[in-house]
Short mmCIF file of C-alpha atoms in Angstrom, two decimals:
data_model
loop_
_atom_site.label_atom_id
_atom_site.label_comp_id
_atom_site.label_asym_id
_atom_site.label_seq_id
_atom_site.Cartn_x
_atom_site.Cartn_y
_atom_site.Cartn_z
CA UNK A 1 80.62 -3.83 -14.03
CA UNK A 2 80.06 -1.18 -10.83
CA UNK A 3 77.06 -2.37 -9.11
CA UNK A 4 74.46 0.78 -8.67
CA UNK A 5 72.32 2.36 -6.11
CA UNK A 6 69.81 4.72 -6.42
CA UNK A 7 68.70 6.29 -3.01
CA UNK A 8 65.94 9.13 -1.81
CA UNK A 9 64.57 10.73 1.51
CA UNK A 10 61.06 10.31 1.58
CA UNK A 11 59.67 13.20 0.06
CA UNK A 12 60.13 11.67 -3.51
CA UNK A 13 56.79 9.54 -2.51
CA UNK A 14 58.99 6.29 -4.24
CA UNK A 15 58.99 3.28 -1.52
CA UNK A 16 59.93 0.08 -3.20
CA UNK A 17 62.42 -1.23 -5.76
CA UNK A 18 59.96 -2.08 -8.42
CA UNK A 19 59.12 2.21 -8.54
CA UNK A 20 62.75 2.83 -10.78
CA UNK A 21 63.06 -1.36 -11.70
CA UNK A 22 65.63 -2.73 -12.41
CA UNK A 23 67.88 -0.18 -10.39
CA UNK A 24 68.07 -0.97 -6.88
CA UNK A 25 66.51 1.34 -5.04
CA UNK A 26 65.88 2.58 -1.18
CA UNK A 27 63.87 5.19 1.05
CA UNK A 28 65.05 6.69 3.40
CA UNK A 29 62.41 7.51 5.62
CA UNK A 30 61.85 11.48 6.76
CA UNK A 31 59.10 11.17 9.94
CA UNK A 32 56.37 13.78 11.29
CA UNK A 33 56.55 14.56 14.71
CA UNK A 34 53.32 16.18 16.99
CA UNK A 35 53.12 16.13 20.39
CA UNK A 36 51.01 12.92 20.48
CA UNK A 37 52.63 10.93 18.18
CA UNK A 38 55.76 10.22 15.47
CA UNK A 39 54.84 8.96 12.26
CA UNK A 40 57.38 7.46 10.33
CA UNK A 41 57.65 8.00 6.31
CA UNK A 42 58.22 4.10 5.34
CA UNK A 43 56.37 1.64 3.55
CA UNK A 44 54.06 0.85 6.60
CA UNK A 45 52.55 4.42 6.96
CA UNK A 46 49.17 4.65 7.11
CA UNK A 47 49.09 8.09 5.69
CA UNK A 48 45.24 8.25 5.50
CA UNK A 49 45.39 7.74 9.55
CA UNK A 50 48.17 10.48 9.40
CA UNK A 51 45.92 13.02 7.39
CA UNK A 52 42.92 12.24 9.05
CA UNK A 53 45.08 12.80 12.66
CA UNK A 54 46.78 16.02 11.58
CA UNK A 55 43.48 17.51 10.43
CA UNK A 56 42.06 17.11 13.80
CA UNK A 57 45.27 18.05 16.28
CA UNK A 58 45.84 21.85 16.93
CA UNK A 59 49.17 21.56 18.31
CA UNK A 60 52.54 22.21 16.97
CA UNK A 61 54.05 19.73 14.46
CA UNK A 62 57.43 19.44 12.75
CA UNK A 63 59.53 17.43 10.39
CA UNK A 64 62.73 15.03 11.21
CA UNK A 65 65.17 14.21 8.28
CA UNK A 66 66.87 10.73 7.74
CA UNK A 67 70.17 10.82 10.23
CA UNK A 68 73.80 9.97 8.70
CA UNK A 69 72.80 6.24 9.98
CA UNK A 70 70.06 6.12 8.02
CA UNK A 71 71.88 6.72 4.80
CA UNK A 72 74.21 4.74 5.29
CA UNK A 73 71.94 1.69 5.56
CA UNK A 74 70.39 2.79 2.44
CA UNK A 75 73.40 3.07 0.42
CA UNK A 76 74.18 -0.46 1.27
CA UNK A 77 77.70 -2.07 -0.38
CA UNK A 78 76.93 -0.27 -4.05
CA UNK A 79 80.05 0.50 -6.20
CA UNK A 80 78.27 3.92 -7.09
CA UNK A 81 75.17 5.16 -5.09
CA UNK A 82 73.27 8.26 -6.60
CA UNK A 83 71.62 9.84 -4.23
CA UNK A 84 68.20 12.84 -4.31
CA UNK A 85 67.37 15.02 -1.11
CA UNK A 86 64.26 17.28 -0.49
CA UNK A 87 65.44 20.92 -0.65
CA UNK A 88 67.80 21.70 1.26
CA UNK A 89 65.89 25.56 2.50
CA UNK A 90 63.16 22.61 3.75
CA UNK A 91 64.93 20.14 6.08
CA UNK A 92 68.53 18.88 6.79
CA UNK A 93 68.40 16.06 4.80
CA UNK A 94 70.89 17.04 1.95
CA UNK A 95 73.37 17.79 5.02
CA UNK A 96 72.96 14.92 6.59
CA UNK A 97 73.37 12.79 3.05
CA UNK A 98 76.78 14.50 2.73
CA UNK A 99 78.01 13.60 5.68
CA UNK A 100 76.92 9.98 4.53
CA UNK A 101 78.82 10.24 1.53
CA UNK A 102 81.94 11.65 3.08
CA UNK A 103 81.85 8.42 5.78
CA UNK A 104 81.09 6.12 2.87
CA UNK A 105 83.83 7.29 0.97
CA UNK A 106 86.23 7.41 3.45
CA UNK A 107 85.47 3.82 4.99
CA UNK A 108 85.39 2.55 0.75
CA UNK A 109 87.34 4.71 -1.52
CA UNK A 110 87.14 2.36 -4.43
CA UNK A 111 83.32 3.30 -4.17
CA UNK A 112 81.63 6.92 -4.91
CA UNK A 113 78.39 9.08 -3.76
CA UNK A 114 76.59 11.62 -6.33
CA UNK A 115 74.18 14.01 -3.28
CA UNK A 116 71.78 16.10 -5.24
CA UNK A 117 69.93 18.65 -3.78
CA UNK A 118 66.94 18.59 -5.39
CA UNK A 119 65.94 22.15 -4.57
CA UNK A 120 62.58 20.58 -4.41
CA UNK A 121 60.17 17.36 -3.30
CA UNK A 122 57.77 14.54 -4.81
CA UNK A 123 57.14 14.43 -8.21
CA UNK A 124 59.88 16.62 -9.45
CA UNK A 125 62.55 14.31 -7.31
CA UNK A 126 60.86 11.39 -9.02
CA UNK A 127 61.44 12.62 -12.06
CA UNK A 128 65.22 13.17 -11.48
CA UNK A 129 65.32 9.61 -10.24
CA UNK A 130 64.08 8.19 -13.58
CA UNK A 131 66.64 10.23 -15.22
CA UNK A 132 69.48 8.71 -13.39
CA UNK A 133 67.71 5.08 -14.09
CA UNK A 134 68.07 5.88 -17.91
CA UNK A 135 71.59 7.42 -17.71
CA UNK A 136 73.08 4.34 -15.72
CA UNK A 137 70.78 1.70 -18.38
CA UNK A 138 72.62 3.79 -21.55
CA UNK A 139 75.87 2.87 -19.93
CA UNK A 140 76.96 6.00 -19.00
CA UNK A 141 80.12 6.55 -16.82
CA UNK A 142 79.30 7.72 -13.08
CA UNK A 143 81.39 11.16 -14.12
CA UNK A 144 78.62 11.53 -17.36
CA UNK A 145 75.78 10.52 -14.96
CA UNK A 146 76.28 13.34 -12.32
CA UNK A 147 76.68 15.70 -14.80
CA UNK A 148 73.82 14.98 -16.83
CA UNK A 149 71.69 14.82 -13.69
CA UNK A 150 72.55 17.87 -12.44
CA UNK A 151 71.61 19.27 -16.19
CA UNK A 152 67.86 17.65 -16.07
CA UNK A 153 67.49 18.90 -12.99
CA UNK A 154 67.38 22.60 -14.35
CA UNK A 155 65.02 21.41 -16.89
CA UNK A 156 62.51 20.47 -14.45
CA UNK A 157 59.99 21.89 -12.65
CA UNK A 158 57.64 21.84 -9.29
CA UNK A 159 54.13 23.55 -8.62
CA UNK A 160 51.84 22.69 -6.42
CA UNK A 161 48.38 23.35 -5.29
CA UNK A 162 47.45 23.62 -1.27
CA UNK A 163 43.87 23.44 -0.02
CA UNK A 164 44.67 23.93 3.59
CA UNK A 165 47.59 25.29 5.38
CA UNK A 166 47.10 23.96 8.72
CA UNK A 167 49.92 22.25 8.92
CA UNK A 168 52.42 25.13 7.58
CA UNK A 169 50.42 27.16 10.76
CA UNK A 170 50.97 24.85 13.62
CA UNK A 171 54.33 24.32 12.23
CA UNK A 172 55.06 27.59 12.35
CA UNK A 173 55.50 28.28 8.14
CA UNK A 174 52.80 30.52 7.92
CA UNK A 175 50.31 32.74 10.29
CA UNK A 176 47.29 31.14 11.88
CA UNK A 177 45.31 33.95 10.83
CA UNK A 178 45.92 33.33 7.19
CA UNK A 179 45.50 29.70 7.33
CA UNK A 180 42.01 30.41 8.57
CA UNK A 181 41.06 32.70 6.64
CA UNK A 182 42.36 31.17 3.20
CA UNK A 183 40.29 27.95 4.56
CA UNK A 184 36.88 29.83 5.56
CA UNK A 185 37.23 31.82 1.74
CA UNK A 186 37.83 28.61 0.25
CA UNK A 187 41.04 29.70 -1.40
CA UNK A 188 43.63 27.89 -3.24
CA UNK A 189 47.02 28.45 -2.96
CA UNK A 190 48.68 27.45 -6.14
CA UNK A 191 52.75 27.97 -5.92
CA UNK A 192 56.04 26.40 -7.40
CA UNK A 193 59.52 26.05 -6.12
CA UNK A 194 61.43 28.92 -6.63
CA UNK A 195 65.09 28.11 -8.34
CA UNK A 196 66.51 28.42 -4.63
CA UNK A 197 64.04 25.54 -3.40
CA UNK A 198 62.06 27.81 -1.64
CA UNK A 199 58.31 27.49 -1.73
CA UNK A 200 57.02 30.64 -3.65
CA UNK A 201 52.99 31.81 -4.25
CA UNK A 202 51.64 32.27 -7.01
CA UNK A 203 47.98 32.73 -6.69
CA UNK A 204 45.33 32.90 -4.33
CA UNK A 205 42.08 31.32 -6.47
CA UNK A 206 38.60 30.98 -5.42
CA UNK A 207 38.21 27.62 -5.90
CA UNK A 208 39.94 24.54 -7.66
CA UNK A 209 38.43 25.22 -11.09
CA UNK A 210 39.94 28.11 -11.15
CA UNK A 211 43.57 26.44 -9.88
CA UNK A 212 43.56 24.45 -11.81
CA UNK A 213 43.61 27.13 -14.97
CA UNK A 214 46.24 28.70 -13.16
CA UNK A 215 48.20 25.66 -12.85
CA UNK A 216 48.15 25.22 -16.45
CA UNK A 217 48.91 28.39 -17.34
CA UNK A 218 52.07 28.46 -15.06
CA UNK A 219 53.73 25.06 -16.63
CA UNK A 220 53.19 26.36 -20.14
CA UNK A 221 54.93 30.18 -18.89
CA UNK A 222 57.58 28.18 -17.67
CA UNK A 223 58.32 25.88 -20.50
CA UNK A 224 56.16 22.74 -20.80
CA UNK A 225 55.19 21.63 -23.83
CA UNK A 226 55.52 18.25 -24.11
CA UNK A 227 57.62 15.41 -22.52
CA UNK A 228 56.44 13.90 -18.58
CA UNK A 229 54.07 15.64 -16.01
CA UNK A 230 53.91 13.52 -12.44
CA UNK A 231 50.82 14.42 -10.72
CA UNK A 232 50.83 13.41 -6.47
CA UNK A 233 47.55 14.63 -4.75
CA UNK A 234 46.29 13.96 -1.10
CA UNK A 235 43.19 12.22 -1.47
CA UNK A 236 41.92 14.54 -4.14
CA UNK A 237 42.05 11.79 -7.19
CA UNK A 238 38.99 14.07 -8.96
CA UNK A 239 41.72 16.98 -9.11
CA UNK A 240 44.24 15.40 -10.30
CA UNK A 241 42.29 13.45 -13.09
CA UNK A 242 40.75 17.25 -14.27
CA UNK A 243 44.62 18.66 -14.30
CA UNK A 244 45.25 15.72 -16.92
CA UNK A 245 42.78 16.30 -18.81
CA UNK A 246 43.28 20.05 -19.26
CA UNK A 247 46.90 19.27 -19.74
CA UNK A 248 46.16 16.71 -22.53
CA UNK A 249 43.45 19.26 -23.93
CA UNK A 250 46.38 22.25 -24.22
CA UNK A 251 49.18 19.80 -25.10
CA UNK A 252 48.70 16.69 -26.72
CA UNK A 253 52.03 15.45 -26.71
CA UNK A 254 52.60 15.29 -22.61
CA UNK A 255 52.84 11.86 -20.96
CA UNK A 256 50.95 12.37 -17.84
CA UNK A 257 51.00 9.84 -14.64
CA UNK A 258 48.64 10.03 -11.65
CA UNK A 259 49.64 8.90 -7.88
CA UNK A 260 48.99 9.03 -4.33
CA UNK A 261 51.45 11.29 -1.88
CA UNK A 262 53.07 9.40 1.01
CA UNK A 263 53.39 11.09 4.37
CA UNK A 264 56.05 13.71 4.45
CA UNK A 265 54.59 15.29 0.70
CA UNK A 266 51.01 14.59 2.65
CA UNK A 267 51.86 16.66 5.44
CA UNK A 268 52.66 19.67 3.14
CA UNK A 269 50.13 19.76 0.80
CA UNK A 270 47.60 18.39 3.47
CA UNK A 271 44.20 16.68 2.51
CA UNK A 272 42.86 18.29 -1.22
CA UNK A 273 46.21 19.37 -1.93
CA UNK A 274 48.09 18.32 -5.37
CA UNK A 275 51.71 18.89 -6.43
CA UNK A 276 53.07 18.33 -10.07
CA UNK A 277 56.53 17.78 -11.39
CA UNK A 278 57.38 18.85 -15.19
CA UNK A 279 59.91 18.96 -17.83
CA UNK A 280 60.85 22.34 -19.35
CA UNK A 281 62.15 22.26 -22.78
#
């Protein structure tokens, strides 16, 4: 019997083993860089010190993807190692996990690397990692597994909900004019990753009730109706627990879980902001 590895940047807000049990599992930590200070995507993040930090700096900020060295330690000595990036239109991660793969492969070539590029982040990536946990639990050859994988992942789906857009200003994603303004207005920017991975809007709402609706209305357009929803919010619980319950209102037969970003999804959707992976049938 191979032995397995499941790996991830970050951005799939998974940090320990027990999150996909009883596949190994590893993080490989993205980190968020201001002028003051690096915070580092692991386990030890404080990411309500992060949020609170980011809401109050003004200066520019940026990302920093895992380097080839730090995919390599996460792949460990596995047999097979199945591996899920953030998007690659978002960061270098997916690059630099291929040139992991290549170096793994090359030093072991009785061992093989599966690099998805997710074409997205959080709860949709988490999603794609469960799927892989099943496939390799059924049995499945690592051939069957990739392909599979790669299927799901079309059948999935990413929107997400921003509150502020601070951070997408000072790191140069958006104007500073419209962050402002869509702040002062109390807008909500509800979007969903396009089927490039690029971040696409949807709606500009006047408040979250009204997001919220939207939000609904989108996953059902684009296919859900039944099967998992993963909710990840940034410190807005309330939000997320009124998404579940409009979701279980419309569509009874949805299995929906409820959890906390980690840094690098924090830093995107920023304090009040939500995103939710789905399945499309």
């Amino acid at each position: 019997m191979p032995t397995y590895r499941i790996v991830a940047d970050s951005s799939a807000d998974l940090t320990t083993v027990d999150s996909i049990d009883p596949i190994p599992f590893r993080s490989a930590p993205l980190k968020i860089i201001t002028a003051e200070k690096e915070y580092v995507d692991d386990a030890q993040l404080d990411t309500l010190e992060l949020v609170t930090d980011l809401l109050h700096y003004k200066g520019r900020s940026s990302t920093s993807c895992p380097s080839v060295g730090d995919w390599l330690e996460s792949f460990g000595n596995a047999d097979e190692v199945f591996c899920v990036t953030i998007t690659a239109t978002l960061s270098g991660s997916y690059n630099a996990a291929m040139l992991a793969k290549n170096e793994y492969e090359e030093a072991h070539p009785d061992r093989r690397v599966f690099v998805l590029n997710s074409l997205s982040t959080g709860p949709e990536m988490a999603l794609i990692i469960e799927k892989i946990r099943d496939l390799i639990l059924a049995g499945n050859d690592f051939e069957t597994i990739c392909a599979e994988t790669t299927k799901y992942s079309q059948r999935t789906g990413l929107l997400f909900m921003l509150e502020s857009m601070q951070n997408l200003a000072n790191n140069g994603r958006v104007s500073p004019l419209v962050a402002k303004m869509a702040g002062f207005l109390g807008i909500r920017v509800v979007g969903k990753a396009s089927d490039h991975g690029d971040l696409e809007q949807l709606n500009k709402c006047r408040g979250e009730a009204k997001a919220l609706d939207a939000i609904v209305g989108h996953m059902k357009a684009l296919g859900l109706k039944m099967g998992k929803v993963r909710i990840t919010h940034c410190f807005n619980e309330s939000a997320a627990l009124a998404l579940k319950a409009l979701l279980l209102q419309q569509l009874e037969k949805v299995r929906v879980e409820i959890s906390q970003c980690r840094g690098l999804c924090s830093f995107y959707a920023e304090k009040g902001g939500m995103l939710i992976g789905f399945e499309k049938q």
